[in-house]
Coordinates of C-alpha atoms and ligand atoms in Angstrom, one line a residue:
X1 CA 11.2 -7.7 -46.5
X2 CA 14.7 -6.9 -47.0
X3 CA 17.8 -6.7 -44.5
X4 CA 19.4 -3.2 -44.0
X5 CA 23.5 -3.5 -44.5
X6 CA 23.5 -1.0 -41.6
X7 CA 26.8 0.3 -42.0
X8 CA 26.6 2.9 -39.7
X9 CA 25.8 0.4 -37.4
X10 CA 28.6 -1.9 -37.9
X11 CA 30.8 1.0 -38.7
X12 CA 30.1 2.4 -34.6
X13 CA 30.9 -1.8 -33.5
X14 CA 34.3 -1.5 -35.4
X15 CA 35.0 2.0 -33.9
X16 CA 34.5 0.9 -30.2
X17 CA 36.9 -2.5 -30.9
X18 CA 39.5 0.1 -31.8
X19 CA 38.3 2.5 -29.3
X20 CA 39.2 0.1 -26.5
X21 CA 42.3 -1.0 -28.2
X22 CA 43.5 2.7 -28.4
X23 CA 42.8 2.7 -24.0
X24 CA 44.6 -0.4 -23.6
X25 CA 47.4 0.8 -25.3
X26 CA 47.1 4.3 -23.8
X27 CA 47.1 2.7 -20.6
X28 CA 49.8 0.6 -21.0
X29 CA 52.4 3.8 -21.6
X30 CA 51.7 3.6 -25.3
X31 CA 51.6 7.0 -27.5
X32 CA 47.9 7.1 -29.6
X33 CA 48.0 6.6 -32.9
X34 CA 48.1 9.4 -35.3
X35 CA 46.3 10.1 -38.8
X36 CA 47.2 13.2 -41.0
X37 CA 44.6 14.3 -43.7
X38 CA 45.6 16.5 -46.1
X39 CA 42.9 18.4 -48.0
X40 CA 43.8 20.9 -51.3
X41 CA 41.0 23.8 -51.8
X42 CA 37.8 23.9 -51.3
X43 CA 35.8 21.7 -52.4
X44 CA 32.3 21.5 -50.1
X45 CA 31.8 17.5 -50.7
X46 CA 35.2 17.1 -49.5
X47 CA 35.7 19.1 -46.6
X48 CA 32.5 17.6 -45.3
X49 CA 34.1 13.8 -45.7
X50 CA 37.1 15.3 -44.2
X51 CA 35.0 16.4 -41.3
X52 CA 34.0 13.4 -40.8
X53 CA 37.5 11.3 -41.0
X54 CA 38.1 13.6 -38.4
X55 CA 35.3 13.1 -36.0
X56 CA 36.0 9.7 -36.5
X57 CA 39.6 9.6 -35.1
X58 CA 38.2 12.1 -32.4
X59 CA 35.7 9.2 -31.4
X60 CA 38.4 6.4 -31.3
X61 CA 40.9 8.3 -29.4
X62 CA 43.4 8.9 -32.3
X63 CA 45.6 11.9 -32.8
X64 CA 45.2 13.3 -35.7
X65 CA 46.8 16.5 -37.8
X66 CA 44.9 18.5 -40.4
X67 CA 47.3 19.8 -43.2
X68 CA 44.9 22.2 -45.2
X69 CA 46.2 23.5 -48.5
X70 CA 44.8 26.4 -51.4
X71 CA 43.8 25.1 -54.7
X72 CA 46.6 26.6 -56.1
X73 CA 49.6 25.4 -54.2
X74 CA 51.8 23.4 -56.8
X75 CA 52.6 20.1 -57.3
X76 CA 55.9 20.2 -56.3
X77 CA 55.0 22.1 -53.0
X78 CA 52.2 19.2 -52.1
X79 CA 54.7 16.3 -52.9
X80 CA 57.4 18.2 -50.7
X81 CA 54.8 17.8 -47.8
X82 CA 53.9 14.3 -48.5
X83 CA 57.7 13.7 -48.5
X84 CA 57.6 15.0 -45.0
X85 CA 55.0 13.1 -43.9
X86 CA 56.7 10.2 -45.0
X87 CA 59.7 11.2 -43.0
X88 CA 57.6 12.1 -39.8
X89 CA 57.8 9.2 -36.8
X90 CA 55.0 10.8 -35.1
X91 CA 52.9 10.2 -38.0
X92 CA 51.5 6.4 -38.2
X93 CA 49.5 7.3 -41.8
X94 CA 48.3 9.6 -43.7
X95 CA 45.9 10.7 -46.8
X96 CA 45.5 13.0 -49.7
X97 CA 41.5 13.8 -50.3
X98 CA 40.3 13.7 -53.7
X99 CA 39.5 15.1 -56.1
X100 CA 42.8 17.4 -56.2
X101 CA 42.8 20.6 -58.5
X102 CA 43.4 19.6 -62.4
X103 CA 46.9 20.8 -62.5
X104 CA 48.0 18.4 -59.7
X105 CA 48.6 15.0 -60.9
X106 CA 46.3 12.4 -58.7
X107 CA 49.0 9.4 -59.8
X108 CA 52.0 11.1 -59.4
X109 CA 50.8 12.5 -55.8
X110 CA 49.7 9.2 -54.8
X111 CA 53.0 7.2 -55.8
X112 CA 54.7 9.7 -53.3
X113 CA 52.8 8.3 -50.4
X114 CA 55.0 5.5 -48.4
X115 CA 53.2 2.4 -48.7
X116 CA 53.4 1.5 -44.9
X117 CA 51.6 4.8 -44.0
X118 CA 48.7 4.7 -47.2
X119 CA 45.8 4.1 -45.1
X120 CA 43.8 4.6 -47.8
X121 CA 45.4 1.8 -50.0
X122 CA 45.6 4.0 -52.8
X123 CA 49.7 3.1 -54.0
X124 CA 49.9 0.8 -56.7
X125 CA 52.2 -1.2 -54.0
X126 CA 48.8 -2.1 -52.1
X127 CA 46.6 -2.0 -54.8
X128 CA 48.5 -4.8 -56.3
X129 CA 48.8 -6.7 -53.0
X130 CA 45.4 -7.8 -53.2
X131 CA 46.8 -10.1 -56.1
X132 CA 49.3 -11.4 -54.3
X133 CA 47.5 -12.0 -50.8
X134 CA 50.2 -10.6 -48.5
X135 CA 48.0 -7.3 -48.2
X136 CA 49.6 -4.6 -46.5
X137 CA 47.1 -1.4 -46.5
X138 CA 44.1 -2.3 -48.4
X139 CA 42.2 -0.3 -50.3
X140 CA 39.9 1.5 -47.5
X141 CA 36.2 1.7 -49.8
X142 CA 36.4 -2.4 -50.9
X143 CA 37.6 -3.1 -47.3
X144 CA 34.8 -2.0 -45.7
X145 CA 32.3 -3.4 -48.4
X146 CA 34.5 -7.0 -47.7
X147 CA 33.9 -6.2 -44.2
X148 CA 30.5 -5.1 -44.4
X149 CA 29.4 -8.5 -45.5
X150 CA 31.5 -10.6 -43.8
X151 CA 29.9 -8.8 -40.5
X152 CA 26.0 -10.0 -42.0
X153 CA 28.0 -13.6 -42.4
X154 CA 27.3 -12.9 -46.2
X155 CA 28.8 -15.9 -48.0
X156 CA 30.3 -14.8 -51.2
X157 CA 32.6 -18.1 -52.5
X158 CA 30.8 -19.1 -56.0
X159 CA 28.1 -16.3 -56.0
X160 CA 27.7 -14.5 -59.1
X161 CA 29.5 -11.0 -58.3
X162 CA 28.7 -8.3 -60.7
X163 CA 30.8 -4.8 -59.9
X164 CA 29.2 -1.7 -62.0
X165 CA 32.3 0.9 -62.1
X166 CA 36.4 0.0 -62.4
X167 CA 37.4 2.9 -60.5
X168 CA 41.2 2.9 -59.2
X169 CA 39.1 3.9 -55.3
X170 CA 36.5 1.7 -55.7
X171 CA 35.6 -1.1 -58.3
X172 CA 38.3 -2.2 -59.9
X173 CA 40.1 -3.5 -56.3
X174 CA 36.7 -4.3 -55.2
X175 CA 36.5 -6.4 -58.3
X176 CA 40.2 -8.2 -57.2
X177 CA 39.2 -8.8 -53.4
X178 CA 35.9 -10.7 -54.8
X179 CA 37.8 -12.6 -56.9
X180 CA 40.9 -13.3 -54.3
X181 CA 39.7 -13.2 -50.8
X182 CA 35.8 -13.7 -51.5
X183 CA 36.4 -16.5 -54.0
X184 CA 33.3 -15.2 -56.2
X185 CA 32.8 -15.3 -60.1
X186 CA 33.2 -11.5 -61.0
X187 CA 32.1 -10.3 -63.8
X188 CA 33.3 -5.8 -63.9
X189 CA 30.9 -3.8 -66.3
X190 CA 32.0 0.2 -67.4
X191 CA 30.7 2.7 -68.9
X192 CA 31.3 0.7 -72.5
X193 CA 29.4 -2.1 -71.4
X194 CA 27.1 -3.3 -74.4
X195 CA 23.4 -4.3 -72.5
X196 CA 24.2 -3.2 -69.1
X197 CA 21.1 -5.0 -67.6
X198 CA 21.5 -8.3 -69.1
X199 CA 24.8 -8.8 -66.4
X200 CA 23.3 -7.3 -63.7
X201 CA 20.6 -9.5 -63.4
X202 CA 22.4 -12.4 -63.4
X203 CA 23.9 -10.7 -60.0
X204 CA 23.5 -12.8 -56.8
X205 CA 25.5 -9.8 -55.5
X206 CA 25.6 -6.1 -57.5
X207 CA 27.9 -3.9 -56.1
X208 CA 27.4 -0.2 -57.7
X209 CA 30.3 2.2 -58.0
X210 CA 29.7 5.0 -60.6
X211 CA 28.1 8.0 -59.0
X212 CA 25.1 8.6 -61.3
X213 CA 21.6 8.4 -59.2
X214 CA 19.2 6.3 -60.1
X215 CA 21.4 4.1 -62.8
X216 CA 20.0 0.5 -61.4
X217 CA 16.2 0.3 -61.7
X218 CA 13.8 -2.7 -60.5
X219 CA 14.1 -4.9 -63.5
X220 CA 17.8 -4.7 -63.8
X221 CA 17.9 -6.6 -60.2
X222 CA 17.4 -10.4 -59.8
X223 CA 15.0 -11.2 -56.8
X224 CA 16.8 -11.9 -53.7
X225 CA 19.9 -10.5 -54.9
X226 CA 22.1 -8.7 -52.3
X227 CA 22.5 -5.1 -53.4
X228 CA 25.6 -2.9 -52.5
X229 CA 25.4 1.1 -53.6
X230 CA 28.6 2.7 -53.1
X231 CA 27.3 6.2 -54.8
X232 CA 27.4 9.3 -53.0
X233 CA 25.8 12.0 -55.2
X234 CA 24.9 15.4 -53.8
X235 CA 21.5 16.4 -55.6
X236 CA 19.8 19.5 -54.8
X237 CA 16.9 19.4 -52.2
X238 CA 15.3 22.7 -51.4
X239 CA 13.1 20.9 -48.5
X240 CA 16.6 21.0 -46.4
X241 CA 18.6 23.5 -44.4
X242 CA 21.7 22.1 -46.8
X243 CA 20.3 22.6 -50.0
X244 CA 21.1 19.2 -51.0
X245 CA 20.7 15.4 -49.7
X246 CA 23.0 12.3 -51.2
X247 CA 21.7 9.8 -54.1
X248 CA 22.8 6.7 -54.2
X249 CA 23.5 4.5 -57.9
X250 CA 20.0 2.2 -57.2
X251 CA 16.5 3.7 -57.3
X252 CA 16.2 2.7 -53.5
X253 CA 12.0 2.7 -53.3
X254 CA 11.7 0.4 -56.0
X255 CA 14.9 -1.9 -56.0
X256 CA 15.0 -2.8 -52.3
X257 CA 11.5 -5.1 -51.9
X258 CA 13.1 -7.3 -54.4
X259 CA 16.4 -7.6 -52.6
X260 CA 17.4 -10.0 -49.3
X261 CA 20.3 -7.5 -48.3
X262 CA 20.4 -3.8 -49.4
X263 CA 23.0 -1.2 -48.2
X264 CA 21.0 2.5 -47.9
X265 CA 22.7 5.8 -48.6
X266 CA 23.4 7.6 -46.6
X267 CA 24.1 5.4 -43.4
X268 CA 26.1 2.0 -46.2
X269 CA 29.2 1.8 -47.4
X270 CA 30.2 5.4 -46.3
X271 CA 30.6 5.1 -42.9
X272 CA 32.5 1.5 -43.7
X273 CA 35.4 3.6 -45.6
X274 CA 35.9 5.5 -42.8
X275 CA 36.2 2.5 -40.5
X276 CA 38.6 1.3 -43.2
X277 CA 40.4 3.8 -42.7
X278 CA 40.7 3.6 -38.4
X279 CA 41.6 0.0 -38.9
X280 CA 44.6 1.1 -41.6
X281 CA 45.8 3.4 -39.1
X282 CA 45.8 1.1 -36.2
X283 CA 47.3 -1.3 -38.7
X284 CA 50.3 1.0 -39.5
X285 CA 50.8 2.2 -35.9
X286 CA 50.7 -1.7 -34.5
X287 CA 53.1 -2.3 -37.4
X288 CA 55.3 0.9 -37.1
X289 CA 55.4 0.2 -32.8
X290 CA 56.3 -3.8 -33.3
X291 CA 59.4 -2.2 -35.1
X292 CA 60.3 0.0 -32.4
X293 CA 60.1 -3.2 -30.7
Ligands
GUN301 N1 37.5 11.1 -52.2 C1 36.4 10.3 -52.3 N2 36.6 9.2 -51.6 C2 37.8 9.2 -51.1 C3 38.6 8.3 -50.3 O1 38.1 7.2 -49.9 N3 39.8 8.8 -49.9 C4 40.3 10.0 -50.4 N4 41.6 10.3 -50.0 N5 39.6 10.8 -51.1 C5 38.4 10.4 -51.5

């Protein structure tokens, strides 16, 4: 029988670490620290994640401010508040949810974002501090994978790594940590990937990042690999009061019997970003308070 990767699980543990961090420092005369979300439109998926981000810091005893936008503010108006943010002491870090509206620029927007307050790890300053090991933020999606597995004493020096998806969120720094911090073989497969199958059964760990249900199927997994499905796809389901319920990358009911380790969806990796994302923001306030000395 396979092991669950409860992340939901691990992803409370982590939460009441920093939960009783947060009292300590509460009760030592300390201010909390403070997240700001910043969410353009409206966009279901994402107001639901935001909800979530939210209920999070709630849980933890952060402050936190919620800077809600229209789809059709400009570019210069968002970068104008990101600027502010930037400028703000009361703010420790703060994030931009995505996707933005197509007239916004994603990069340009992101590269606006100070470094030292990115708790999502999104600046190419972060992202390319995985490479050089003196992380600062790190990306909050491979964090908690990298996390996830250290917590189920998952060894990953040597094992064959295969990442499906080189997204800038999720695969492609994913792909960097394995390399740099979990000392793996990696081997990163996209969307132009000639026989898709023949790598990923040579994974002793698949990590899936692409968003289309269902890609992996039974024979495309090695027995006893360790499977890892990042994919959070809303398909429709009349049967629920939502209308809808989330599909992961792997046919679950037919992968999992031939895996050791398996993350589900919902209840994996998602509830790991969002612990990422706590432990970025107590990163940047411990950082941002030791200057203040
Ligand atoms: N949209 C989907 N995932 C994420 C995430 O981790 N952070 C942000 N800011 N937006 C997202």
């Amino acid at each position: 029988m396979p092991e669950k990767l409860d992340g939901k699980q691990v992803a409370a543990a982590i939460k009441s670490e920093i939960a009783s961090k947060v009292k300590d420092y509460r009760e030592s005369g300390k201010r909390a620290p403070h997240l700001a979300i910043i969410i353009v439109g409206d966009d279901g998926a994402s107001h639901t994640y935001v909800g979530g981000k939210i209920n999070a810091c709630k849980a933890v005893g952060f402050d936190y401010t919620l800077m809600q936008f229209a789809g059709t503010i400009s570019e210069a108006k968002l970068i104008k508040h990101i600027e502010s943010l930037n400028e703000d002491e009361d703010i420790d870090g703060f994030i931009v949810q995505l996707p933005l509206p197509e007239h916004i620029s994603v990069e340009k927007v992101t590269e606006c974002i100070a470094p030292e307050k990115d708790v999502d790890g999104f600046t190419n300053q972060n992202f390319g501090s995985i490479v050089t090991q003196h992380p600062l933020l790190l990306p909050a999606t491979p964090f908690g994978i990298m996390e996830l597995l250290k917590r189920y004493d998952i060894v990953t020096q040597g094992q064959n790594c295969v990442v499906v998806g080189a997204s800038r969120i999720a695969g492609a720094p994913l792909s960097l940590m394995l390399l740099q911090q979990g000392m793996a073989t990696v081997t990163v497969c996209h969307k132009y990937t000639k026989d898709l199958a023949a790598h990923t059964r040579n994974a002793d760990i698949l990590v899936v990042a692409v968003g289309k249900p269902g890609l992996i199927t039974e024979e495309m997994v090695k027995e006893g690999a360790i499977v890892i499905d990042v994919g959070t796809t809303r398909v429709e389901d009349k049967t629920r009061k939502s209308g809808f319920r989330l599909r992961g990358d792997v046919d679950y009911d037919h992968v999992a019997p031939k895996t050791s380790f398996i993350t589900p969806v919902p209840g994996g990796v998602g509830p790991m970003t969002i612990a990422s994302l706590l432990m970025n923001t107590l990163r940047a306030y411990e950082t941002s308070e030791q200057g203040e000395g």
